[in-house]
PDB file of C-alpha atoms and ligand atoms in Angstrom:
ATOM      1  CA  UNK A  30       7.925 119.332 228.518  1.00  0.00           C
ATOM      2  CA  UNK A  31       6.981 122.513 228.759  1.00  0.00           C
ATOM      3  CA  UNK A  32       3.905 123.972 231.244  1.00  0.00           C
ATOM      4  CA  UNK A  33       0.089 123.909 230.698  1.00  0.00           C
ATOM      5  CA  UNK A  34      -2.654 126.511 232.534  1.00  0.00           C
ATOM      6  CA  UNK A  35      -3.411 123.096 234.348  1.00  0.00           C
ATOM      7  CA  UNK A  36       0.402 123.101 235.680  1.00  0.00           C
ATOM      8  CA  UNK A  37       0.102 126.743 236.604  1.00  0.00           C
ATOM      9  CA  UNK A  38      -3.044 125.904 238.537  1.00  0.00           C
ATOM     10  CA  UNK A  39      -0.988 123.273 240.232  1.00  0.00           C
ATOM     11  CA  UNK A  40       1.831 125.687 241.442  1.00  0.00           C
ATOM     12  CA  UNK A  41      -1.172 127.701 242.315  1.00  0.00           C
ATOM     13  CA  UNK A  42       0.523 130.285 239.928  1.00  0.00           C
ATOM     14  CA  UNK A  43      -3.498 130.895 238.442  1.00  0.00           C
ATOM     15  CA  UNK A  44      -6.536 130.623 240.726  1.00  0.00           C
ATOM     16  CA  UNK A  45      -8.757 127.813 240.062  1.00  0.00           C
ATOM     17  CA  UNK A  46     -11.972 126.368 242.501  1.00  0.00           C
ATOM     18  CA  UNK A  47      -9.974 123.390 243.998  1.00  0.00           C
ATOM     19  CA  UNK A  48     -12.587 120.698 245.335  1.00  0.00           C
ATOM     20  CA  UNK A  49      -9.841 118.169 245.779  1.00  0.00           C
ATOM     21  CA  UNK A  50      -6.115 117.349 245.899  1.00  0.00           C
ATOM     22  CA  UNK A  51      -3.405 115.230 247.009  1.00  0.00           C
ATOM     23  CA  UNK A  52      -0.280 113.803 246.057  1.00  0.00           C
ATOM     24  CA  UNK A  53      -1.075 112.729 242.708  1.00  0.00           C
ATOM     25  CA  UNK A  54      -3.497 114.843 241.552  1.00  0.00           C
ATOM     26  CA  UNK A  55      -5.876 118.257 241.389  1.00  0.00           C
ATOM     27  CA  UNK A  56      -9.429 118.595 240.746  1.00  0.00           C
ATOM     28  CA  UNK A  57     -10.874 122.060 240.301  1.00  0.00           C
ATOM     29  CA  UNK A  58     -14.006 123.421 238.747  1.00  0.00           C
ATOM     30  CA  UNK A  59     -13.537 123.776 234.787  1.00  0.00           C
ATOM     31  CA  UNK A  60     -14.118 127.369 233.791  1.00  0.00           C
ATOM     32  CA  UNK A  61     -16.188 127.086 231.162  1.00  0.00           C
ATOM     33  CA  UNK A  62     -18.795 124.602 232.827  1.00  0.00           C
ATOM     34  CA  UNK A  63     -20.805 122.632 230.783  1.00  0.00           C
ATOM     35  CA  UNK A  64     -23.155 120.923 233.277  1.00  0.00           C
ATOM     36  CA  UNK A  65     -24.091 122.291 236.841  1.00  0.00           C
ATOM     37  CA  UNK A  66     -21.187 120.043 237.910  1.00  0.00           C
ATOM     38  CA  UNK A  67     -18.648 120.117 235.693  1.00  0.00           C
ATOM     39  CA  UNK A  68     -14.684 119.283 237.720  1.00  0.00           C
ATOM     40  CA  UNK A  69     -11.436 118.543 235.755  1.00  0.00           C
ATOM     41  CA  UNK A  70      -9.463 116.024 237.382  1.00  0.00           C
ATOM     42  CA  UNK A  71      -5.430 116.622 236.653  1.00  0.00           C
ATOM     43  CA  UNK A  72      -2.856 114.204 237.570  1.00  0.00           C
ATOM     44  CA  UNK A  73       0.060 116.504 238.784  1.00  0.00           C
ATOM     45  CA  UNK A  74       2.749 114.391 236.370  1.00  0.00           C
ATOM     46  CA  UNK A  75       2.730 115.961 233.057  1.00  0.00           C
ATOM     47  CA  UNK A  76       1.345 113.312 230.703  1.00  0.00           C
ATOM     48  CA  UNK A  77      -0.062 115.484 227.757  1.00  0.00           C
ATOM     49  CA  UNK A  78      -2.801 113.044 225.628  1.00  0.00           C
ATOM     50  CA  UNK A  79      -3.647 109.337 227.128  1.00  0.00           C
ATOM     51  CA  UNK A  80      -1.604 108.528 224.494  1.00  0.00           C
ATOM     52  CA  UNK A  81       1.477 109.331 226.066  1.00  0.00           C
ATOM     53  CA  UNK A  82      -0.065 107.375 229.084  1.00  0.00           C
ATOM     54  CA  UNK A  83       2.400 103.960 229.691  1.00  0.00           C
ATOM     55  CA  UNK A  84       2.429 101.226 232.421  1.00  0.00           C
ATOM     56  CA  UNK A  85       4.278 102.603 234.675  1.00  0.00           C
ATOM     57  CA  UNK A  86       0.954 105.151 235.004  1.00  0.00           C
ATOM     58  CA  UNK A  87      -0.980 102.300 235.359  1.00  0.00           C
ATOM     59  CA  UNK A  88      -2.036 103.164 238.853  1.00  0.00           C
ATOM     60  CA  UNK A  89      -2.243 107.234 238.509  1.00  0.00           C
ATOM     61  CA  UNK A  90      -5.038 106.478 235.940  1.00  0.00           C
ATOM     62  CA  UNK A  91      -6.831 103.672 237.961  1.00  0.00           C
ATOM     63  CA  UNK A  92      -6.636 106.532 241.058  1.00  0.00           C
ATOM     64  CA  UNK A  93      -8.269 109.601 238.612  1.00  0.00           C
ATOM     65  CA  UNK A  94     -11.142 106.878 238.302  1.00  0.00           C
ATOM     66  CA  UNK A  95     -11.364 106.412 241.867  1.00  0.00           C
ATOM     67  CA  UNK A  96     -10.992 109.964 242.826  1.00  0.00           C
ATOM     68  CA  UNK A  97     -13.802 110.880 240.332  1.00  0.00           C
ATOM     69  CA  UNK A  98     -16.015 108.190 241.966  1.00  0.00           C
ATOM     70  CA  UNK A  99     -15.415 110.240 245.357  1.00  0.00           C
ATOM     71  CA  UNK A 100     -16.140 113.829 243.968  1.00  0.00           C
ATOM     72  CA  UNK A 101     -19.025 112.575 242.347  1.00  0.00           C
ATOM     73  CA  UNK A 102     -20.398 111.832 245.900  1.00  0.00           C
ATOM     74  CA  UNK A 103     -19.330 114.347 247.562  1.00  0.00           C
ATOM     75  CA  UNK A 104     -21.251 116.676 244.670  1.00  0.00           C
ATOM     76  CA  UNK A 105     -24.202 114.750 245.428  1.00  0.00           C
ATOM     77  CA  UNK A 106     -24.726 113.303 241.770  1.00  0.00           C
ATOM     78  CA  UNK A 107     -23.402 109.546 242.480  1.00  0.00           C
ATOM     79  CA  UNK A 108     -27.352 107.896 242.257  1.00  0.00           C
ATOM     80  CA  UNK A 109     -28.467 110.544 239.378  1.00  0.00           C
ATOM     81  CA  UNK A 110     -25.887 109.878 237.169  1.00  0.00           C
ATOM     82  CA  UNK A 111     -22.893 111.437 236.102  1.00  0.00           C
ATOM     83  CA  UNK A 112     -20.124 110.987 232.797  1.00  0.00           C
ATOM     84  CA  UNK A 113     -16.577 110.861 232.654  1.00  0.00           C
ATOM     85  CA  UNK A 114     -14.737 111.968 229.419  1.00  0.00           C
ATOM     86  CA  UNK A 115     -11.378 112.036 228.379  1.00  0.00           C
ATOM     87  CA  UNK A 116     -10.476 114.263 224.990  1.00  0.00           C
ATOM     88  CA  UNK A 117      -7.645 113.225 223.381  1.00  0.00           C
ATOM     89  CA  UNK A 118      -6.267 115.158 220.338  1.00  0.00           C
ATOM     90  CA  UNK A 119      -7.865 117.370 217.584  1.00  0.00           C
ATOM     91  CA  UNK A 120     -10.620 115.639 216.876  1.00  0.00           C
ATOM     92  CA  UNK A 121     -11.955 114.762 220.159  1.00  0.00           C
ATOM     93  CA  UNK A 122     -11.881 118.369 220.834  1.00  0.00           C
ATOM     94  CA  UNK A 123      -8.880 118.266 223.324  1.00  0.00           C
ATOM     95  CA  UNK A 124      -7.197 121.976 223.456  1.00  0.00           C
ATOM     96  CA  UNK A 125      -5.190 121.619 226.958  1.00  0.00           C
ATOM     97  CA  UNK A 126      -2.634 119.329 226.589  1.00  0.00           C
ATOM     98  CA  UNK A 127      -2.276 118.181 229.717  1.00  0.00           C
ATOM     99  CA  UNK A 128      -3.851 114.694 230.900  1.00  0.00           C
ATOM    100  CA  UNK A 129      -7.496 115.504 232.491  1.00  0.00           C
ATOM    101  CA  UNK A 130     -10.654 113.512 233.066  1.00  0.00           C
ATOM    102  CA  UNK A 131     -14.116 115.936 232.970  1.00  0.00           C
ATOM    103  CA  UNK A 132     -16.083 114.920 235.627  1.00  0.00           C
ATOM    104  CA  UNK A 133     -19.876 116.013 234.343  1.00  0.00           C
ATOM    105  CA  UNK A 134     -23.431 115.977 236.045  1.00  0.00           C
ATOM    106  CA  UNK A 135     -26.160 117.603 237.559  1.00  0.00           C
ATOM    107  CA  UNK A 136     -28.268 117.228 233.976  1.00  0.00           C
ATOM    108  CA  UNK A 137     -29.414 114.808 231.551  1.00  0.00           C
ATOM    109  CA  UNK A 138     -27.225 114.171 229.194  1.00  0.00           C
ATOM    110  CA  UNK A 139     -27.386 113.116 225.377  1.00  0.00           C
ATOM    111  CA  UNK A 140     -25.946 110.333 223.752  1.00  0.00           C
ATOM    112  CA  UNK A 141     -23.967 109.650 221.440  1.00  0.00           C
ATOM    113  CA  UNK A 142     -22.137 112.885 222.459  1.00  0.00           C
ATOM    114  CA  UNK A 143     -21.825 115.856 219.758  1.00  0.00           C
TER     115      UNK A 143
HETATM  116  P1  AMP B   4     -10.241 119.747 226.804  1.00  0.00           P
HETATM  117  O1  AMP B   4     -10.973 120.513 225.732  1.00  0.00           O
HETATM  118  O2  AMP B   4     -10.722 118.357 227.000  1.00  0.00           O
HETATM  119  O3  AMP B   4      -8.738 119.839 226.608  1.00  0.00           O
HETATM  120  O4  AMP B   4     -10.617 120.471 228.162  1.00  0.00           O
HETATM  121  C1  AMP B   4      -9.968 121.594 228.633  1.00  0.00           C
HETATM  122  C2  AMP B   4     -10.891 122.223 229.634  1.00  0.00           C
HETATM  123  O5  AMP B   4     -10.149 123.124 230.426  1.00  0.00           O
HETATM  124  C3  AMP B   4     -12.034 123.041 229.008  1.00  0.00           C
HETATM  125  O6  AMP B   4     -13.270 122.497 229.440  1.00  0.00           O
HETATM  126  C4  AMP B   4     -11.798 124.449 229.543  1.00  0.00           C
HETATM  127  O7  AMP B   4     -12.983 125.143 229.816  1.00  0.00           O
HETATM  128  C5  AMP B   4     -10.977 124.185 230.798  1.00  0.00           C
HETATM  129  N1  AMP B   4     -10.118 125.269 231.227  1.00  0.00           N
HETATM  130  C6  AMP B   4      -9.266 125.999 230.477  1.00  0.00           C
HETATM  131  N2  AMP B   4      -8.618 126.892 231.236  1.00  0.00           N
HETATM  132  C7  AMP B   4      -9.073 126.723 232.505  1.00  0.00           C
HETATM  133  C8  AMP B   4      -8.791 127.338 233.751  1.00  0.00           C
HETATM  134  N3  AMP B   4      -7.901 128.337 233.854  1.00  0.00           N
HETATM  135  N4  AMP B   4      -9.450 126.907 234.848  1.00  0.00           N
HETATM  136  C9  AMP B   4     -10.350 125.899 234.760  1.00  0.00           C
HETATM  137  N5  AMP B   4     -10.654 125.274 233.616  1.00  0.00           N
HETATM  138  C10 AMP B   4     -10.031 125.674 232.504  1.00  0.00           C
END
């Protein structure tokens, strides 16, 4: 498969805001922020929609939840409120195709989503 910015910000061959890491993933602050708090949390395995997500990644997804849970308290927006999203494919509005999870808070935020 071939890379994704999100790889290159792995191999720390593009500067990103890293807020947390370890074996089996990244989290940095998205670019383009869409909320005061707005992180992208990358596994580091190449898995480009959740659709190419299978069993044996049962426990890399169940650890971007968990991971999300921790940055959201260490950002200080665990009580207030916060949303996790996942884009997958064209019409969700996914353009990096590289498994992430948006970590957004800091603001109110509208539902259903646009
Ligand atoms: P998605 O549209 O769900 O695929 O989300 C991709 C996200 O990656 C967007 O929110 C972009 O703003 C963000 N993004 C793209 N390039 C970078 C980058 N170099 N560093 C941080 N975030 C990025």
């Amino acid at each position: 498969m071939s890379d994704t910015i999100f790889t290159k910000i792995i191999r720390r061959e593009l500067p990103a805001t890293i807020v947390y890491e370890d074996d089996l993933v990244i989290a940095f602050r998205d670019i383009a922020p869409q909320a005061p708090v707005h992180i992208l949390i990358v596994p580091k395995k190449l898995i480009p929609t959740l659709n190419d997500a299978s069993e044996e990644d049962r426990e890399l997804l169940g650890h971007i939840f968990l991971v999300a849970k921790r940055i959201a308290a260490a950002e200080k927006i665990s009580d207030r409120g916060y949303r996790l999203v996942i884009n997958t494919n064209a019409e969700a509005g996914q353009t990096v195709f590289h498994l992430h999870c948006h970590l957004l808070g800091g603001r109110s935020m509208q539902w259903p989503p646009g």
